[in-house]
């Protein structure tokens, strides 16, 4: 796929930068040139964390006596206005324009495009908004200034500078928010707990998988969604079984020890629930289009699973325990899933139960109104769970449940294999198949299996993180590799229509989906 | 010399003076020749110490040759009874005293001390004077010697030439010339390489390499193989696309290998003429016998003028046998010790009047001794392919590999029986020009079909396909335009398919489309969407939510500005066009282009513009693909650096297994590009005319990615 994008622009901007630096004698104070146009910039806030949504408002007003055609700032055919940033990332200044950022092209197009200019009557003002965080990068935190300039027929006008501050993103926890089974390429959401207690906030990292076939996915922006309580330590969903854009539901789950909470967008009342001490959450929280959020947790030494329901804010009722059941053994790994509407929006979770010589994979499954789940299990002879191994679980449209777990031969943790279990809809024994993994080149540290979340057949993928930091991926098990960023633990693998990504933190501390290939 | 003779004396009367004279009887062989006529024949020899009782004629020459056996009519390729080159065996005995008791004709082949054919002269054949040996009632000899294991045609042949015919006499009396001999030859006149018939190739099977198509493409360039100095392209149809495979690993290599394996099968035949006694080249199939024909090849690939490629080609180029720059065995090619044969072994079958379909007629054996990259073949002495031999020429599948083929008559052997030409010398081998034929160059190309070009409306400006094709030519890839040109889609089809594709989306995304808008007539852009404000209003109207609530919900999903809206439209638009065009993927294998001017009507607001999309269409396979050409004319700064055709070539590149460069897109280093350049076609560098980097070229040619390194210098050896 060919795409023109801001990253390409950075290299292409050298020439523009040189031109604008030649104008560096222009004072940083507010100034306007001899063009009968006033240009102003403003941002909605003064402080931003890196990659936070920064809507740059551009106002252009005709101060002359005659109508004038000015470049439309929102049209990427234009090489004007030219914006100039100064700050820690660009101590010598960095100039760019929308065309360069959007198309990677420093030059104007050969042909004019309708809508590229705006005709302003005398006194008329045109307002535009640009996503500044997508047009340029701020690799370093600190104080920045931005100005804009317009040159028309050799006459120029420049805006007063606007000052703002970029703060580093301190991400404490991340959770993928997948629309399981219907996930689209954009937006792909990752819930982030950002900040240092007590100043913590919840953000959604908005990713766009711009090239599903190529594995090109980028962080578009961080969108603030709600404050987080000071004690929050982790986020964990929810996942849905529908497109969130259709339900317009925005709910976010956080955890502080045994306390869990669900937040909505800023201004929406949240709710909390406290599980027994030492409980462990079963990721992710689940949210159907009716709006309630179900949270499962392992309690009682991980021998019991309990599901708690946070009703829809529209419902008005309180948080309540939906069901609770004993597993028969302490769970070492777990994962929850929500069935599609076609399969009754059932809730399910899969658990790895290590025993003395074998392991059990147990499925707990319940309908939306059930007070007890149905349990089904399979035994995997001679198997032991890998450390920190999270199984994968997914529903087919007919209610068939697929689960996969990364296990090892007991006592030989490097002799790993994948146990794939298929449980028929409703009832019936699970069928197990076993896929051996080439002997791991090192001791495993963490592992995860997952299923693709987009429409169509569920593709199973897995990953193992080794003690030395290398990862072994299902797509190329013979080629262990190091990741560019730091993997978020427990491992978060996102399998899209073609490609699979591992959620990591990049050198700037920002979330990144790294293509596994 | 003492001899004992009984003499009988005639008595006479006592008064007579009759004398009985007792003479010593003498006999000998004066001369033996094989001749066409008295003036045209071989030369006879006697031992140096021989004292013939009378002088030999002294006629003849040492290079006398003839064409044994029946001859073919070159027009009908059947035996022409009127044609022959029969000769005489002429000899002269001195035997006035009838002293010769035994005379033996013996025929020897090279290096053999034991005759392979003998004949005792009898009766009148022993009488004094010259004789023409009769064969039955005939005075002519057609070269036939009868049944012999080494002469399967029963004729003297080129294989064992030259021959020595020796006449030895024994008798009572004095003999100072008991033996005479002569030499004659059976010579090949010329060899001419030609294409064998298509029928000898494996039958075409869907999904498999089609050797017959490759053959047809060769024949289309000329009925005969290229003459020396000329070149033909061997097109290997290889519509291999990325769907279901990875472009990041060595899948292109393995998929291409799976398809074309050890390379195309090109039947090369050679017609072999025998030189008759009049130095005319005739078709005398029985005269060939089991003579060997050595099929040899030379690497003719030249440096390409691109450093990375030239370094990779420069891999043991002077030390392999044969030398050259064709793809080395370690990169998947056939140059280097232990490579798969270029003339693979063939069982062949017995000469017949009709050919067996899909079977190669001639026996071919690989040379096991020295010249291991060459092979021997044998000729047919009868049937449809009489006087012909041949081999399957199987160059490697690697695009760019260039081979020149030679066939040599390998009749010459050493005393030990080794073929003289079985040496490791560089080609051409030193032989008489008549004993070889050499083709021009066969250059392997990959052939990828471009089967369809659909565009939304006539207003969408066509890509110049020739420009796209030109970008792939350095990689020896022919993008074969079978599309018939761009076709604008009918409004009804477009709108119906658009509606169907839209219907598969969620309600909120469907709200992007105003049902009152005629999508086809809305413009050359792919999708006509509501703007952000109108979209929000439509969602609010459908759901009953307030505009601020919808605005907040979309903002929470990262859609707050016109640019965000445009980015979302990119996603939805590409999904719709995928569904729309999926119905129009051509039934034939190959690549499709689906062209709109702009993915949607809001791309001008986007912070990231999609110019093309090498999507995997649901109906596509690894044999059928299509890409969306999306960039508007105004998205490009124009030649030479930034033109739409580069998008086309780039997207095709993805389908052809080429990933992005490390600096582009997903910022991953797949170790699949020349690290010394920044203008690879698969980059996003719009400030230079992009072209395939050397690594891309070699991969497209079929070379193993795993055997190449991004640092070109490391590929040289």
Short mmCIF file of N, CA, C and O in Angstrom, two decimals, chain A residues 51-138:
data_model
loop_
_atom_site.label_atom_id
_atom_site.label_comp_id
_atom_site.label_asym_id
_atom_site.label_seq_id
_atom_site.Cartn_x
_atom_site.Cartn_y
_atom_site.Cartn_z
N UNK A 51 1.63 13.07 22.27
CA UNK A 51 0.70 12.41 21.35
C UNK A 51 -0.77 12.60 21.75
O UNK A 51 -1.67 11.97 21.16
N UNK A 52 -0.98 13.44 22.72
CA UNK A 52 -2.37 13.72 23.07
C UNK A 52 -3.00 14.52 21.93
O UNK A 52 -2.31 15.27 21.23
N UNK A 53 -4.28 14.35 21.75
CA UNK A 53 -4.99 15.10 20.73
C UNK A 53 -4.75 16.59 20.91
O UNK A 53 -5.00 17.16 21.97
N UNK A 54 -4.26 17.24 19.87
CA UNK A 54 -3.97 18.67 19.91
C UNK A 54 -4.67 19.32 18.72
O UNK A 54 -4.14 19.32 17.61
N UNK A 55 -5.85 19.82 18.93
CA UNK A 55 -6.58 20.45 17.84
C UNK A 55 -6.05 21.87 17.69
O UNK A 55 -6.19 22.71 18.58
N UNK A 56 -5.42 22.08 16.56
CA UNK A 56 -4.85 23.39 16.27
C UNK A 56 -5.87 24.17 15.45
O UNK A 56 -6.21 23.80 14.33
N UNK A 57 -6.37 25.24 16.07
CA UNK A 57 -7.35 26.08 15.36
C UNK A 57 -6.61 27.17 14.59
O UNK A 57 -5.74 27.85 15.15
N UNK A 58 -6.96 27.30 13.35
CA UNK A 58 -6.33 28.30 12.49
C UNK A 58 -7.42 29.27 12.05
O UNK A 58 -8.44 28.85 11.50
N UNK A 59 -7.17 30.54 12.33
CA UNK A 59 -8.15 31.56 11.95
C UNK A 59 -7.50 32.50 10.95
O UNK A 59 -6.42 33.03 11.20
N UNK A 60 -8.16 32.69 9.84
CA UNK A 60 -7.64 33.61 8.82
C UNK A 60 -8.73 34.64 8.54
O UNK A 60 -9.86 34.27 8.20
N UNK A 61 -8.36 35.90 8.68
CA UNK A 61 -9.36 36.97 8.49
C UNK A 61 -8.85 37.95 7.44
O UNK A 61 -7.66 38.30 7.42
N UNK A 62 -9.76 38.32 6.56
CA UNK A 62 -9.42 39.30 5.53
C UNK A 62 -9.49 40.68 6.15
O UNK A 62 -10.56 41.18 6.48
N UNK A 63 -8.35 41.34 6.28
CA UNK A 63 -8.32 42.67 6.87
C UNK A 63 -8.28 43.75 5.79
O UNK A 63 -8.15 44.94 6.11
N UNK A 64 -8.34 43.35 4.54
CA UNK A 64 -8.27 44.33 3.47
C UNK A 64 -9.64 44.81 3.03
O UNK A 64 -10.67 44.48 3.64
N UNK A 65 -9.62 45.51 1.91
CA UNK A 65 -10.85 46.10 1.39
C UNK A 65 -11.41 45.32 0.20
O UNK A 65 -12.48 45.63 -0.29
N UNK A 66 -10.65 44.32 -0.23
CA UNK A 66 -11.05 43.54 -1.40
C UNK A 66 -11.16 42.07 -1.01
O UNK A 66 -10.49 41.61 -0.08
N UNK A 67 -12.00 41.34 -1.70
CA UNK A 67 -12.02 39.89 -1.45
C UNK A 67 -10.64 39.30 -1.75
O UNK A 67 -9.92 39.80 -2.62
N UNK A 68 -10.32 38.24 -1.06
CA UNK A 68 -9.01 37.62 -1.25
C UNK A 68 -9.16 36.11 -1.16
O UNK A 68 -9.96 35.59 -0.37
N UNK A 69 -8.42 35.40 -2.00
CA UNK A 69 -8.39 33.94 -1.93
C UNK A 69 -7.21 33.52 -1.07
O UNK A 69 -6.07 33.90 -1.35
N UNK A 70 -7.50 32.77 -0.05
CA UNK A 70 -6.43 32.28 0.83
C UNK A 70 -6.44 30.75 0.82
O UNK A 70 -7.48 30.13 0.58
N UNK A 71 -5.28 30.14 1.06
CA UNK A 71 -5.25 28.67 1.10
C UNK A 71 -6.11 28.15 2.24
O UNK A 71 -6.09 28.70 3.35
N UNK A 72 -6.84 27.12 1.94
CA UNK A 72 -7.65 26.49 2.98
C UNK A 72 -6.72 25.65 3.86
O UNK A 72 -6.13 24.67 3.37
N UNK A 73 -6.57 25.98 5.11
CA UNK A 73 -5.63 25.22 5.96
C UNK A 73 -5.99 23.76 6.08
O UNK A 73 -5.14 22.92 6.39
N UNK A 74 -7.25 23.42 5.86
CA UNK A 74 -7.69 22.03 6.01
C UNK A 74 -7.58 21.25 4.71
O UNK A 74 -8.06 20.12 4.63
N UNK A 75 -6.97 21.84 3.72
CA UNK A 75 -6.82 21.13 2.45
C UNK A 75 -5.37 20.75 2.25
O UNK A 75 -4.48 21.61 2.17
N UNK A 76 -5.14 19.45 2.15
CA UNK A 76 -3.76 18.97 2.08
C UNK A 76 -3.13 19.14 0.71
O UNK A 76 -2.02 18.66 0.48
N UNK A 77 -3.81 19.82 -0.19
CA UNK A 77 -3.15 20.19 -1.44
C UNK A 77 -2.26 21.41 -1.21
O UNK A 77 -1.42 21.74 -2.06
N UNK A 78 -2.45 22.07 -0.09
CA UNK A 78 -1.80 23.36 0.13
C UNK A 78 -0.45 23.24 0.82
O UNK A 78 -0.29 22.48 1.78
N UNK A 79 0.46 24.01 0.33
CA UNK A 79 1.76 24.13 1.01
C UNK A 79 1.78 25.36 1.91
O UNK A 79 2.83 25.75 2.41
N UNK A 80 0.64 25.96 2.09
CA UNK A 80 0.47 27.07 3.03
C UNK A 80 -0.82 26.87 3.80
O UNK A 80 -1.77 26.29 3.27
N UNK A 81 -0.88 27.40 5.00
CA UNK A 81 0.14 28.11 5.75
C UNK A 81 1.33 27.20 6.09
O UNK A 81 1.18 25.97 6.12
N UNK A 82 2.43 27.84 6.35
CA UNK A 82 3.60 27.13 6.85
C UNK A 82 3.65 27.34 8.36
O UNK A 82 3.52 28.47 8.84
N UNK A 83 3.76 26.25 9.06
CA UNK A 83 3.79 26.30 10.52
C UNK A 83 5.22 26.08 10.98
O UNK A 83 5.95 25.23 10.42
N UNK A 84 5.60 26.81 11.98
CA UNK A 84 6.96 26.67 12.50
C UNK A 84 6.91 26.42 14.00
O UNK A 84 6.30 27.18 14.76
N UNK A 85 7.53 25.31 14.36
CA UNK A 85 7.59 24.91 15.77
C UNK A 85 8.99 25.18 16.29
O UNK A 85 9.98 24.93 15.61
N UNK A 86 9.05 25.64 17.50
CA UNK A 86 10.33 25.66 18.21
C UNK A 86 10.09 25.05 19.58
O UNK A 86 9.01 25.14 20.15
N UNK A 87 11.11 24.42 20.07
CA UNK A 87 10.99 23.76 21.36
C UNK A 87 12.08 22.72 21.49
O UNK A 87 12.97 22.62 20.63
N UNK A 88 12.03 21.92 22.55
CA UNK A 88 13.12 20.96 22.80
C UNK A 88 13.39 20.00 21.66
O UNK A 88 14.53 19.64 21.41
N UNK A 89 12.35 19.60 20.96
CA UNK A 89 12.57 18.68 19.83
C UNK A 89 13.14 19.41 18.62
O UNK A 89 13.75 18.78 17.75
N UNK A 90 12.91 20.70 18.57
CA UNK A 90 13.33 21.48 17.39
C UNK A 90 13.96 22.79 17.84
O UNK A 90 13.39 23.87 17.63
N UNK A 91 15.10 22.73 18.44
CA UNK A 91 15.71 23.97 18.96
C UNK A 91 16.02 24.96 17.83
O UNK A 91 16.04 26.17 18.07
N UNK A 92 16.23 24.46 16.62
CA UNK A 92 16.51 25.36 15.50
C UNK A 92 15.25 25.69 14.71
O UNK A 92 15.31 26.38 13.70
N UNK A 93 14.14 25.22 15.20
CA UNK A 93 12.90 25.46 14.50
C UNK A 93 12.61 24.36 13.48
O UNK A 93 13.53 23.74 12.93
N UNK A 94 11.36 24.11 13.30
CA UNK A 94 10.94 23.07 12.35
C UNK A 94 9.68 23.56 11.65
O UNK A 94 8.69 23.89 12.31
N UNK A 95 9.77 23.67 10.35
CA UNK A 95 8.64 24.18 9.59
C UNK A 95 8.00 23.08 8.76
O UNK A 95 8.69 22.18 8.26
N UNK A 96 6.73 23.18 8.62
CA UNK A 96 6.01 22.17 7.85
C UNK A 96 4.72 22.77 7.34
O UNK A 96 4.29 23.84 7.80
N UNK A 97 4.16 22.09 6.39
CA UNK A 97 2.83 22.49 5.92
C UNK A 97 1.97 21.23 5.78
O UNK A 97 2.48 20.10 5.83
N UNK A 98 0.70 21.44 5.58
CA UNK A 98 -0.24 20.32 5.60
C UNK A 98 0.05 19.34 4.47
O UNK A 98 0.02 18.12 4.65
N UNK A 99 0.36 19.86 3.32
CA UNK A 99 0.63 18.97 2.19
C UNK A 99 1.84 18.07 2.47
O UNK A 99 1.80 16.86 2.22
N UNK A 100 2.87 18.68 3.00
CA UNK A 100 4.05 17.88 3.30
C UNK A 100 3.75 16.83 4.34
O UNK A 100 4.22 15.68 4.25
N UNK A 101 2.94 17.21 5.33
CA UNK A 101 2.64 16.27 6.40
C UNK A 101 1.73 15.14 5.90
O UNK A 101 1.93 13.97 6.23
N UNK A 102 0.76 15.51 5.11
CA UNK A 102 -0.23 14.52 4.69
C UNK A 102 0.25 13.67 3.53
O UNK A 102 -0.05 12.48 3.46
N UNK A 103 1.00 14.26 2.64
CA UNK A 103 1.39 13.56 1.41
C UNK A 103 2.87 13.29 1.31
O UNK A 103 3.32 12.62 0.37
N UNK A 104 3.63 13.83 2.23
CA UNK A 104 5.07 13.63 2.16
C UNK A 104 5.67 14.37 0.99
O UNK A 104 6.74 14.03 0.50
N UNK A 105 4.98 15.36 0.52
CA UNK A 105 5.40 16.05 -0.69
C UNK A 105 5.68 17.51 -0.36
O UNK A 105 4.78 18.26 0.00
N UNK A 106 6.92 17.93 -0.50
CA UNK A 106 7.23 19.33 -0.18
C UNK A 106 6.76 20.31 -1.24
O UNK A 106 6.75 21.52 -1.00
N UNK A 107 6.36 19.78 -2.38
CA UNK A 107 6.03 20.68 -3.50
C UNK A 107 4.53 20.82 -3.68
O UNK A 107 3.77 19.90 -3.38
N UNK A 108 4.12 21.95 -4.23
CA UNK A 108 2.69 22.10 -4.54
C UNK A 108 2.30 21.13 -5.64
O UNK A 108 3.14 20.68 -6.41
N UNK A 109 1.00 20.84 -5.73
CA UNK A 109 0.56 19.95 -6.82
C UNK A 109 0.67 20.67 -8.16
O UNK A 109 0.72 21.90 -8.22
N UNK A 110 0.69 19.86 -9.20
CA UNK A 110 0.78 20.45 -10.53
C UNK A 110 -0.52 21.14 -10.92
O UNK A 110 -0.53 22.08 -11.68
N UNK A 111 -1.61 20.60 -10.40
CA UNK A 111 -2.90 21.15 -10.77
C UNK A 111 -3.61 21.65 -9.53
O UNK A 111 -3.48 21.07 -8.45
N UNK A 112 -4.35 22.73 -9.70
CA UNK A 112 -5.13 23.25 -8.58
C UNK A 112 -6.31 22.33 -8.33
O UNK A 112 -6.81 21.67 -9.23
N UNK A 113 -6.73 22.29 -7.09
CA UNK A 113 -7.83 21.42 -6.73
C UNK A 113 -8.98 22.27 -6.21
O UNK A 113 -8.75 23.19 -5.42
N UNK A 114 -10.18 21.96 -6.62
CA UNK A 114 -11.31 22.72 -6.07
C UNK A 114 -11.32 22.62 -4.55
O UNK A 114 -11.09 21.56 -3.99
N UNK A 115 -11.55 23.72 -3.92
CA UNK A 115 -11.59 23.71 -2.45
C UNK A 115 -10.26 23.97 -1.81
O UNK A 115 -10.15 24.04 -0.59
N UNK A 116 -9.24 24.11 -2.62
CA UNK A 116 -7.92 24.35 -2.04
C UNK A 116 -7.80 25.75 -1.49
O UNK A 116 -6.97 26.02 -0.62
N UNK A 117 -8.59 26.65 -2.03
CA UNK A 117 -8.56 28.02 -1.51
C UNK A 117 -9.94 28.41 -1.01
O UNK A 117 -10.96 27.83 -1.38
N UNK A 118 -9.92 29.41 -0.18
CA UNK A 118 -11.16 29.95 0.38
C UNK A 118 -11.21 31.44 0.05
O UNK A 118 -10.21 32.15 0.26
N UNK A 119 -12.32 31.87 -0.48
CA UNK A 119 -12.44 33.31 -0.80
C UNK A 119 -13.05 34.01 0.41
O UNK A 119 -14.13 33.65 0.90
N UNK A 120 -12.32 35.00 0.88
CA UNK A 120 -12.77 35.76 2.04
C UNK A 120 -13.17 37.16 1.60
O UNK A 120 -12.39 37.87 0.96
N UNK A 121 -14.37 37.52 1.97
CA UNK A 121 -14.82 38.89 1.73
C UNK A 121 -14.11 39.81 2.74
O UNK A 121 -13.60 39.33 3.76
N UNK A 122 -14.05 41.08 2.48
CA UNK A 122 -13.42 41.97 3.46
C UNK A 122 -14.03 41.77 4.85
O UNK A 122 -15.27 41.73 5.00
N UNK A 123 -13.20 41.53 5.82
CA UNK A 123 -13.65 41.34 7.19
C UNK A 123 -14.04 39.91 7.52
O UNK A 123 -14.24 39.56 8.68
N UNK A 124 -14.13 39.09 6.50
CA UNK A 124 -14.58 37.71 6.74
C UNK A 124 -13.44 36.87 7.32
O UNK A 124 -12.28 37.06 6.98
N UNK A 125 -13.82 35.94 8.18
CA UNK A 125 -12.82 35.08 8.82
C UNK A 125 -13.14 33.62 8.48
O UNK A 125 -14.29 33.22 8.45
N UNK A 126 -12.07 32.88 8.25
CA UNK A 126 -12.21 31.43 8.03
C UNK A 126 -11.54 30.70 9.17
O UNK A 126 -10.41 31.01 9.54
N UNK A 127 -12.26 29.75 9.74
CA UNK A 127 -11.71 28.98 10.85
C UNK A 127 -11.49 27.54 10.40
O UNK A 127 -12.35 26.94 9.75
N UNK A 128 -10.36 27.00 10.79
CA UNK A 128 -10.02 25.62 10.43
C UNK A 128 -9.41 24.94 11.66
O UNK A 128 -8.97 25.60 12.60
N UNK A 129 -9.45 23.63 11.62
CA UNK A 129 -8.87 22.85 12.74
C UNK A 129 -8.02 21.73 12.17
O UNK A 129 -8.44 21.03 11.24
N UNK A 130 -6.86 21.58 12.74
CA UNK A 130 -5.94 20.53 12.28
C UNK A 130 -5.47 19.71 13.47
O UNK A 130 -5.28 20.24 14.57
N UNK A 131 -5.29 18.42 13.25
CA UNK A 131 -4.78 17.57 14.33
C UNK A 131 -3.26 17.68 14.42
O UNK A 131 -2.53 16.95 13.76
N UNK A 132 -2.81 18.60 15.22
CA UNK A 132 -1.39 18.90 15.27
C UNK A 132 -0.55 17.68 15.63
O UNK A 132 0.55 17.48 15.09
N UNK A 133 -1.09 16.84 16.52
CA UNK A 133 -0.32 15.67 16.96
C UNK A 133 -0.08 14.69 15.82
O UNK A 133 0.82 13.85 15.91
N UNK A 134 -0.87 14.82 14.75
CA UNK A 134 -0.69 13.92 13.61
C UNK A 134 0.16 14.54 12.50
O UNK A 134 0.52 13.87 11.54
N UNK A 135 0.42 15.81 12.64
CA UNK A 135 1.18 16.49 11.59
C UNK A 135 2.66 16.55 11.89
O UNK A 135 3.48 16.72 10.99
N UNK A 136 2.99 16.45 13.14
CA UNK A 136 4.40 16.50 13.50
C UNK A 136 4.60 15.70 14.79
O UNK A 136 3.64 15.32 15.46
N UNK A 137 5.82 15.45 15.09
CA UNK A 137 6.12 14.66 16.28
C UNK A 137 6.77 15.54 17.34
O UNK A 137 7.43 16.54 17.03
N UNK A 138 6.55 15.14 18.57
CA UNK A 138 7.17 15.83 19.70
C UNK A 138 7.96 14.81 20.51
O UNK A 138 7.53 14.36 21.56
#
